[in-house]
Amino acid sequence: MPLMPKRVKFRKQQRGKMRGVANRGNYVAFGDFGLQCLGTGWLTARQIEAGRVAATHYLHREGKIYLRVFPDKPISKKPLETRMGTGKAEPEYWVARVKEGTILLEIAGVPANVAREALVRVARKMPFRCKFVERRHA
Amino acid sequence: MAKREIPKIQVQSRNQLGKRYAARLRKSGRMPAVVYGHKKEPLHVSVDQLEMKELLHNNTHLLEIVLDKKAEPCLVKDIQWNHLGSVVVHVDLARVDLTERVKIDVQLTLVGEAIGLKEAGNLLEHFITSLPIECLATEIPDRIRVDVSHLKVDESITVKELKLPEGVTTTLNPEAIIAAIHTIAEEVVAPVAGAEGGAEPEVIGGKKPEDGEAAPAAGAKEEKKK
């Protein structure tokens, strides 16, 4: 099952706009290291899952991975060779709205060099430029 | 405890306030800050970015601001970062009396290699990373180090086990867990559907399909469109 909400209030959503930068979810909160997104856009459930699998595969059961984004926005798409009109199409996939500065994924319990390597692999699966960040202390 | 020297930082008063002036200030290598407390008027100042960055990097909590050759001890009360967490954009400084006890959050660092981590598949989780403490302004430690070298699997360190410096107390619950080691559970990988959007979430307050009747049939609708 792809990542998606269990229950929703409405099956379809309008596209919306993403203005500005991330003012929340923009610091490492759970793990020791994180991957920070440097772009703004939609991150599909597939991309998130691909990143998670890449990190899990590299870490070999060591450390803990925290996903900080969740795809809760349904994106609808008209089937191929369909005429325009006749209403909004059916939801096709799910995305997370991501703004510049959002932490996408965090890792805890591994040394910095291992975390960096794992997060570099995740970054390759992402549609944005990403940055490796460490937890900021008080 | 040996008396530590309080770092000094030169500040300049600023009377042009607002985001435009603040942005210009940052561009010129300085940073806006505010000094308040002790029932005096708040004072808007600017400090050198590099100097302040170095002080904050060294976990400085107490510093002396020098304005017109007058020095005043201050506590770093709040730090504002940009959205990427890479640049300090503003600092709050609170006036402090060196003889008063103050409440402040101090970084908690784990040191040593835990015994429980020598086996693969174990994880050291660090739950509390900053500790709220109460102590004399001159005795604020830059960080509190917690030795975890004796920790085994399924063991934890609580606040009451902490060895705090003399004169330092914490306001946190003594039973609160700072760090613990446990075995990572095997991850259950859910079967990935062949195509995205195979299943649909339940619609809150939506009509439930009756028996024999299919859920809102996308296929049927599309056929109609063609």
CSV table of C-alpha atoms in Angstrom, one decimal:
chain,number,residue,atom,x,y,z
A,1,MET,CA,0.0,0.0,0.0
A,2,PRO,CA,1.4,3.4,-0.9
A,3,LEU,CA,1.5,6.0,1.9
A,4,MET,CA,-1.8,7.8,2.2
A,5,PRO,CA,-4.3,8.8,4.8
A,6,LYS,CA,-6.7,6.2,6.2
A,7,ARG,CA,-9.7,8.6,6.3
A,8,VAL,CA,-10.3,11.9,4.4
A,9,LYS,CA,-13.0,14.5,4.6
A,10,PHE,CA,-13.1,15.0,0.8
A,11,ARG,CA,-11.9,12.6,-1.9
A,12,LYS,CA,-10.6,15.4,-4.2
A,13,GLN,CA,-8.7,18.6,-3.6
A,14,GLN,CA,-7.8,21.7,-5.6
A,15,ARG,CA,-4.2,22.2,-6.4
A,16,GLY,CA,-3.5,25.1,-4.1
A,17,LYS,CA,-0.5,27.3,-4.0
A,18,MET,CA,2.8,27.1,-2.1
A,19,ARG,CA,4.2,30.4,-1.2
A,20,GLY,CA,7.1,31.3,1.0
A,21,VAL,CA,9.4,29.0,3.0
A,22,ALA,CA,8.9,26.4,5.7
A,23,ASN,CA,8.3,28.0,9.1
A,24,ARG,CA,7.5,24.8,10.8
A,25,GLY,CA,9.0,21.3,10.4
A,26,ASN,CA,12.3,23.0,9.5
A,27,TYR,CA,14.5,21.6,12.2
A,28,VAL,CA,15.7,18.2,13.3
A,29,ALA,CA,13.3,17.3,16.0
A,30,PHE,CA,13.5,13.5,16.6
A,31,GLY,CA,16.8,12.1,15.3
A,32,ASP,CA,20.4,13.3,15.3
A,33,PHE,CA,20.7,14.1,11.5
A,34,GLY,CA,18.2,15.1,8.9
A,35,LEU,CA,17.7,15.8,5.2
A,36,GLN,CA,16.5,19.3,4.5
A,37,CYS,CA,14.7,20.1,1.3
A,38,LEU,CA,16.0,23.2,-0.6
A,39,GLY,CA,13.1,23.4,-3.0
A,40,THR,CA,9.3,23.8,-3.0
A,41,GLY,CA,6.8,21.5,-4.6
A,42,TRP,CA,5.0,18.2,-4.3
A,43,LEU,CA,6.7,15.1,-3.1
A,44,THR,CA,4.8,11.9,-4.1
A,45,ALA,CA,4.2,8.9,-1.9
A,46,ARG,CA,6.4,6.9,-4.3
A,47,GLN,CA,9.3,9.3,-3.9
A,48,ILE,CA,9.0,9.2,-0.1
A,49,GLU,CA,8.9,5.4,-0.1
A,50,ALA,CA,11.9,5.2,-2.5
A,51,GLY,CA,13.9,7.5,-0.1
A,52,ARG,CA,12.8,5.4,2.9
A,53,VAL,CA,13.8,2.1,1.2
A,54,ALA,CA,17.2,3.6,0.1
A,55,ALA,CA,18.0,4.7,3.7
A,56,THR,CA,16.8,1.4,5.3
A,57,HIS,CA,18.8,-0.7,2.8
A,58,TYR,CA,21.9,1.3,3.5
A,59,LEU,CA,21.6,1.2,7.3
A,60,HIS,CA,21.1,-2.6,7.6
A,61,ARG,CA,18.8,-2.5,10.6
A,62,GLU,CA,21.0,0.0,12.4
A,63,GLY,CA,19.6,3.3,13.6
A,64,LYS,CA,16.1,4.6,13.3
A,65,ILE,CA,14.5,6.5,10.5
A,66,TYR,CA,11.8,9.1,11.1
A,67,LEU,CA,9.7,10.3,8.1
A,68,ARG,CA,8.8,13.9,8.6
A,69,VAL,CA,6.5,14.4,5.6
A,70,PHE,CA,3.3,12.5,4.8
A,71,PRO,CA,1.4,12.5,1.5
A,72,ASP,CA,-2.0,13.7,2.5
A,73,LYS,CA,-3.0,15.5,-0.7
A,74,PRO,CA,-4.8,13.6,-3.5
A,75,ILE,CA,-3.8,14.4,-7.1
A,76,SER,CA,-6.3,13.5,-9.8
A,77,LYS,CA,-5.4,12.8,-13.4
A,78,LYS,CA,-7.5,12.2,-16.4
A,79,PRO,CA,-6.9,9.0,-18.3
A,80,LEU,CA,-5.1,9.0,-21.6
A,81,GLU,CA,-7.0,9.8,-24.8
A,82,THR,CA,-9.9,11.3,-22.8
A,83,ARG,CA,-11.7,14.4,-24.0
A,84,MET,CA,-11.6,17.5,-21.8
A,85,GLY,CA,-14.5,18.3,-19.5
A,86,THR,CA,-17.1,16.1,-17.7
A,87,GLY,CA,-15.8,17.0,-14.3
A,88,LYS,CA,-12.7,16.4,-12.2
A,89,ALA,CA,-10.9,13.1,-12.7
A,90,GLU,CA,-10.3,10.4,-10.1
A,91,PRO,CA,-7.5,10.6,-7.6
A,92,GLU,CA,-4.4,9.0,-9.0
A,93,TYR,CA,-1.7,9.4,-6.4
A,94,TRP,CA,-0.9,11.2,-3.2
A,95,VAL,CA,1.6,14.0,-2.5
A,96,ALA,CA,3.1,15.9,0.4
A,97,ARG,CA,3.4,19.6,0.1
A,98,VAL,CA,7.0,20.5,0.8
A,99,LYS,CA,8.5,24.0,1.2
A,100,GLU,CA,12.1,25.2,1.2
A,101,GLY,CA,13.6,24.2,4.5
A,102,THR,CA,11.3,21.3,5.4
A,103,ILE,CA,13.0,18.3,7.0
A,104,LEU,CA,12.1,15.3,4.9
A,105,LEU,CA,13.6,12.5,6.9
A,106,GLU,CA,15.6,12.0,10.1
A,107,ILE,CA,18.1,9.4,11.3
A,108,ALA,CA,19.0,8.5,14.9
A,109,GLY,CA,21.5,6.1,16.4
A,110,VAL,CA,24.2,6.0,13.8
A,111,PRO,CA,27.5,7.9,13.4
A,112,ALA,CA,27.5,11.1,11.4
A,113,ASN,CA,29.4,9.6,8.4
A,114,VAL,CA,26.9,6.6,8.1
A,115,ALA,CA,23.9,9.0,8.4
A,116,ARG,CA,25.4,11.3,5.8
A,117,GLU,CA,25.9,8.5,3.3
A,118,ALA,CA,22.4,7.1,3.9
A,119,LEU,CA,20.9,10.6,3.5
A,120,VAL,CA,22.9,11.2,0.3
A,121,ARG,CA,21.2,8.1,-1.1
A,122,VAL,CA,17.8,9.4,-0.1
A,123,ALA,CA,18.6,12.8,-1.6
A,124,ARG,CA,19.2,11.1,-5.0
A,125,LYS,CA,15.6,9.9,-4.9
A,126,MET,CA,14.2,13.4,-4.2
A,127,PRO,CA,13.0,15.8,-6.9
A,128,PHE,CA,14.6,18.7,-5.1
A,129,ARG,CA,18.1,19.7,-4.0
A,130,CYS,CA,18.6,18.6,-0.4
A,131,LYS,CA,21.0,19.4,2.4
A,132,PHE,CA,22.4,17.2,5.2
A,133,VAL,CA,21.7,18.9,8.6
A,134,GLU,CA,22.4,18.1,12.2
A,135,ARG,CA,20.3,18.6,15.3
A,136,ARG,CA,20.5,22.2,16.6
A,137,HIS,CA,21.0,22.4,20.4
A,138,ALA,CA,19.6,24.9,22.9
B,1,MET,CA,33.9,26.1,40.8
B,2,ALA,CA,36.6,28.2,39.2
B,3,LYS,CA,35.4,31.6,38.3
B,4,ARG,CA,35.1,31.9,34.5
B,5,GLU,CA,35.6,35.1,32.6
B,6,ILE,CA,32.5,36.5,31.1
B,7,PRO,CA,32.9,37.1,27.4
B,8,LYS,CA,32.3,40.7,26.2
B,9,ILE,CA,30.6,41.9,23.1
B,10,GLN,CA,30.5,45.4,21.7
B,11,VAL,CA,27.0,46.5,20.8
B,12,GLN,CA,25.7,49.6,19.0
B,13,SER,CA,22.3,51.2,19.7
B,14,ARG,CA,20.0,51.3,16.7
B,15,ASN,CA,16.9,53.4,16.3
B,16,GLN,CA,15.8,52.4,12.8
B,17,LEU,CA,13.6,49.4,13.4
B,18,GLY,CA,11.7,47.1,11.1
B,19,LYS,CA,12.5,44.3,8.7
B,20,ARG,CA,14.0,46.5,6.0
B,21,TYR,CA,16.6,48.1,8.3
B,22,ALA,CA,17.2,44.7,9.9
B,23,ALA,CA,17.9,43.2,6.5
B,24,ARG,CA,20.3,46.1,5.7
B,25,LEU,CA,22.0,45.6,9.0
B,26,ARG,CA,22.5,41.9,8.3
B,27,LYS,CA,23.9,42.6,4.9
B,28,SER,CA,26.5,44.9,6.5
B,29,GLY,CA,27.8,42.1,8.7
B,30,ARG,CA,25.9,43.0,11.8
B,31,MET,CA,22.8,41.5,13.4
B,32,PRO,CA,19.8,43.0,15.3
B,33,ALA,CA,19.3,42.2,18.9
B,34,VAL,CA,17.2,43.4,21.8
B,35,VAL,CA,18.1,43.9,25.5
B,36,TYR,CA,15.3,43.8,28.0
B,37,GLY,CA,14.5,42.9,31.6
B,38,HIS,CA,14.9,44.2,35.2
B,39,LYS,CA,12.0,46.6,34.7
B,40,LYS,CA,14.0,48.9,32.4
B,41,GLU,CA,13.1,50.1,28.9
B,42,PRO,CA,13.9,47.6,26.2
B,43,LEU,CA,17.0,48.6,24.1
B,44,HIS,CA,17.4,47.8,20.4
B,45,VAL,CA,21.0,47.1,19.6
B,46,SER,CA,23.1,45.6,16.9
B,47,VAL,CA,26.0,43.2,17.3
B,48,ASP,CA,28.7,41.8,15.1
B,49,GLN,CA,27.5,38.7,13.3
B,50,LEU,CA,30.8,36.8,13.5
B,51,GLU,CA,31.4,37.6,17.2
B,52,MET,CA,27.9,36.5,18.2
B,53,LYS,CA,28.1,33.4,16.0
B,54,GLU,CA,31.3,32.4,17.8
B,55,LEU,CA,29.8,33.0,21.2
B,56,LEU,CA,26.7,31.0,20.4
B,57,HIS,CA,28.8,28.2,18.9
B,58,ASN,CA,30.6,27.9,22.2
B,59,ASN,CA,27.3,27.5,24.0
B,60,THR,CA,27.7,30.9,25.8
B,61,HIS,CA,24.7,31.7,28.0
B,62,LEU,CA,26.1,34.7,29.9
B,63,LEU,CA,27.8,37.6,28.3
B,64,GLU,CA,28.6,41.2,28.9
B,65,ILE,CA,27.4,43.8,26.4
B,66,VAL,CA,29.4,46.9,26.1
B,67,LEU,CA,27.5,50.0,25.0
B,68,ASP,CA,29.2,53.4,25.2
B,69,LYS,CA,32.0,52.0,27.4
B,70,LYS,CA,29.3,50.7,29.9
B,71,ALA,CA,29.2,47.0,30.5
B,72,GLU,CA,26.0,45.1,31.4
B,73,PRO,CA,25.7,41.4,32.0
B,74,CYS,CA,23.1,39.7,29.9
B,75,LEU,CA,21.7,36.2,29.4
B,76,VAL,CA,21.1,34.8,25.9
B,77,LYS,CA,17.3,34.3,26.2
B,78,ASP,CA,16.3,33.4,22.7
B,79,ILE,CA,17.9,32.9,19.3
B,80,GLN,CA,16.0,33.2,16.0
B,81,TRP,CA,17.3,31.3,13.0
B,82,ASN,CA,16.4,31.6,9.3
B,83,HIS,CA,14.2,29.0,7.7
B,84,LEU,CA,17.1,26.8,6.9
B,85,GLY,CA,18.5,26.9,10.4
B,86,SER,CA,21.9,28.1,9.0
B,87,VAL,CA,21.9,31.8,10.0
B,88,VAL,CA,21.1,33.5,13.3
B,89,VAL,CA,18.8,36.4,12.4
B,90,HIS,CA,18.1,37.9,15.8
B,91,VAL,CA,19.1,37.4,19.5
B,92,ASP,CA,17.2,38.3,22.6
B,93,LEU,CA,19.3,39.3,25.6
B,94,ALA,CA,17.9,39.6,29.1
B,95,ARG,CA,19.5,41.8,31.7
B,96,VAL,CA,20.7,39.8,34.6
B,97,ASP,CA,22.2,40.4,38.1
B,98,LEU,CA,25.3,38.2,38.6
B,99,THR,CA,24.1,37.3,42.1
B,100,GLU,CA,20.6,36.1,41.2
B,101,ARG,CA,19.6,32.6,40.4
B,102,VAL,CA,18.3,32.2,36.8
B,103,LYS,CA,16.3,29.6,34.9
B,104,ILE,CA,17.8,28.5,31.6
B,105,ASP,CA,18.0,25.6,29.2
B,106,VAL,CA,21.4,23.9,28.8
B,107,GLN,CA,22.5,21.4,26.2
B,108,LEU,CA,22.7,17.8,27.4
B,109,THR,CA,25.4,15.7,25.7
B,110,LEU,CA,25.8,12.0,25.9
B,111,VAL,CA,29.5,10.9,26.3
B,112,GLY,CA,31.1,7.4,26.2
B,113,GLU,CA,30.3,4.3,24.2
B,114,ALA,CA,27.5,2.3,25.8
B,115,ILE,CA,28.0,-1.4,26.4
B,116,GLY,CA,24.6,-2.2,24.9
B,117,LEU,CA,25.6,-0.7,21.6
B,118,LYS,CA,28.3,-3.2,21.0
B,119,GLU,CA,25.7,-5.7,19.8
B,120,ALA,CA,24.2,-4.9,16.4
B,121,GLY,CA,20.5,-4.0,16.2
B,122,ASN,CA,20.5,-1.9,19.4
B,123,LEU,CA,19.7,1.7,19.4
B,124,LEU,CA,20.5,4.5,21.9
B,125,GLU,CA,17.7,7.0,21.9
B,126,HIS,CA,18.3,10.4,23.3
B,127,PHE,CA,15.0,11.8,24.4
B,128,ILE,CA,15.9,15.0,26.4
B,129,THR,CA,18.5,17.0,24.6
B,130,SER,CA,18.3,20.2,26.6
B,131,LEU,CA,17.8,20.4,30.4
B,132,PRO,CA,16.0,23.3,32.1
B,133,ILE,CA,18.2,24.3,35.1
B,134,GLU,CA,18.3,26.8,37.8
B,135,CYS,CA,21.5,28.2,39.1
B,136,LEU,CA,23.5,31.4,39.8
B,137,ALA,CA,24.0,33.4,36.6
B,138,THR,CA,27.8,33.0,36.9
B,139,GLU,CA,27.7,29.3,37.3
B,140,ILE,CA,25.8,28.3,34.2
B,141,PRO,CA,27.6,25.3,32.6
B,142,ASP,CA,28.1,25.4,28.9
B,143,ARG,CA,26.7,21.9,28.6
B,144,ILE,CA,25.9,18.9,30.9
B,145,ARG,CA,27.7,15.7,30.0
B,146,VAL,CA,26.0,12.4,30.7
B,147,ASP,CA,28.2,9.3,30.8
B,148,VAL,CA,26.3,6.4,29.1
B,149,SER,CA,29.2,4.0,28.9
B,150,HIS,CA,27.6,1.7,31.6
B,151,LEU,CA,24.2,1.5,29.8
B,152,LYS,CA,23.1,-2.0,28.8
B,153,VAL,CA,20.2,-3.1,26.6
B,154,ASP,CA,16.8,-2.1,28.0
B,155,GLU,CA,18.4,0.2,30.5
B,156,SER,CA,17.9,4.0,30.7
B,157,ILE,CA,19.2,7.1,32.4
B,158,THR,CA,16.8,9.3,34.3
B,159,VAL,CA,17.1,12.9,35.4
B,160,LYS,CA,17.6,11.9,39.1
B,161,GLU,CA,20.8,9.9,38.1
B,162,LEU,CA,22.3,13.0,36.6
B,163,LYS,CA,25.4,14.4,38.3
B,164,LEU,CA,24.8,18.1,38.1
B,165,PRO,CA,27.5,20.7,39.0
B,166,GLU,CA,27.4,22.2,42.5
B,167,GLY,CA,24.6,24.8,42.9
B,168,VAL,CA,22.8,23.6,39.8
B,169,THR,CA,19.3,22.2,40.1
B,170,THR,CA,16.8,21.1,37.5
B,171,THR,CA,13.1,21.7,37.4
B,172,LEU,CA,12.5,18.6,35.3
B,173,ASN,CA,10.6,15.6,36.6
B,174,PRO,CA,13.3,13.3,38.3
B,175,GLU,CA,11.7,10.2,36.7
B,176,ALA,CA,12.0,11.6,33.2
B,177,ILE,CA,14.1,9.4,30.9
B,178,ILE,CA,17.1,11.1,29.2
B,179,ALA,CA,18.3,8.3,27.1
B,180,ALA,CA,17.6,4.6,26.8
B,181,ILE,CA,19.0,1.6,24.8
B,182,HIS,CA,16.6,-0.9,23.2
B,183,THR,CA,16.6,-3.4,20.5
B,184,ILE,CA,15.2,-2.2,17.2
B,185,ALA,CA,12.1,-4.1,16.2
B,186,GLU,CA,12.1,-5.8,12.8
B,187,GLU,CA,10.4,-3.5,10.4
B,188,VAL,CA,7.2,-5.0,8.9
B,189,VAL,CA,7.2,-4.0,5.3
B,190,ALA,CA,3.7,-3.6,3.9
B,191,PRO,CA,3.2,-5.1,0.5
B,192,VAL,CA,3.4,-2.3,-2.1
B,193,ALA,CA,0.6,-2.2,-4.5
B,194,GLY,CA,1.5,-2.5,-8.2
B,195,ALA,CA,0.1,0.9,-9.1
B,196,GLU,CA,-0.3,4.0,-7.0
B,197,GLY,CA,-3.8,4.9,-5.9
B,198,GLY,CA,-4.9,1.3,-5.9
B,199,ALA,CA,-6.9,1.7,-2.7
B,200,GLU,CA,-8.8,4.7,-1.6
B,201,PRO,CA,-9.2,6.1,1.9
B,202,GLU,CA,-12.5,6.1,3.6
B,203,VAL,CA,-14.4,9.4,3.2
B,204,ILE,CA,-15.6,10.8,6.5
B,205,GLY,CA,-19.4,11.2,6.4
B,206,GLY,CA,-19.5,9.8,2.9
B,207,LYS,CA,-22.0,7.3,1.5
B,208,LYS,CA,-21.0,3.7,2.2
B,209,PRO,CA,-21.4,1.5,-0.9
B,210,GLU,CA,-24.2,-1.0,-0.4
B,211,ASP,CA,-23.7,-4.8,-0.8
B,212,GLY,CA,-23.3,-5.7,-4.5
B,213,GLU,CA,-22.8,-2.1,-5.5
B,214,ALA,CA,-19.3,-1.1,-6.3
B,215,ALA,CA,-17.6,1.9,-4.7
B,216,PRO,CA,-17.6,5.1,-6.8
B,217,ALA,CA,-16.7,3.4,-10.0
B,218,ALA,CA,-14.0,5.4,-11.7
B,219,GLY,CA,-13.9,3.1,-14.7
B,220,ALA,CA,-17.6,3.4,-15.4
B,221,LYS,CA,-17.3,7.2,-15.4
B,222,GLU,CA,-14.3,7.2,-17.7
B,223,GLU,CA,-16.0,4.9,-20.2
B,224,LYS,CA,-18.9,7.4,-20.3
B,225,LYS,CA,-16.4,10.2,-21.0
B,226,LYS,CA,-15.0,8.4,-24.0
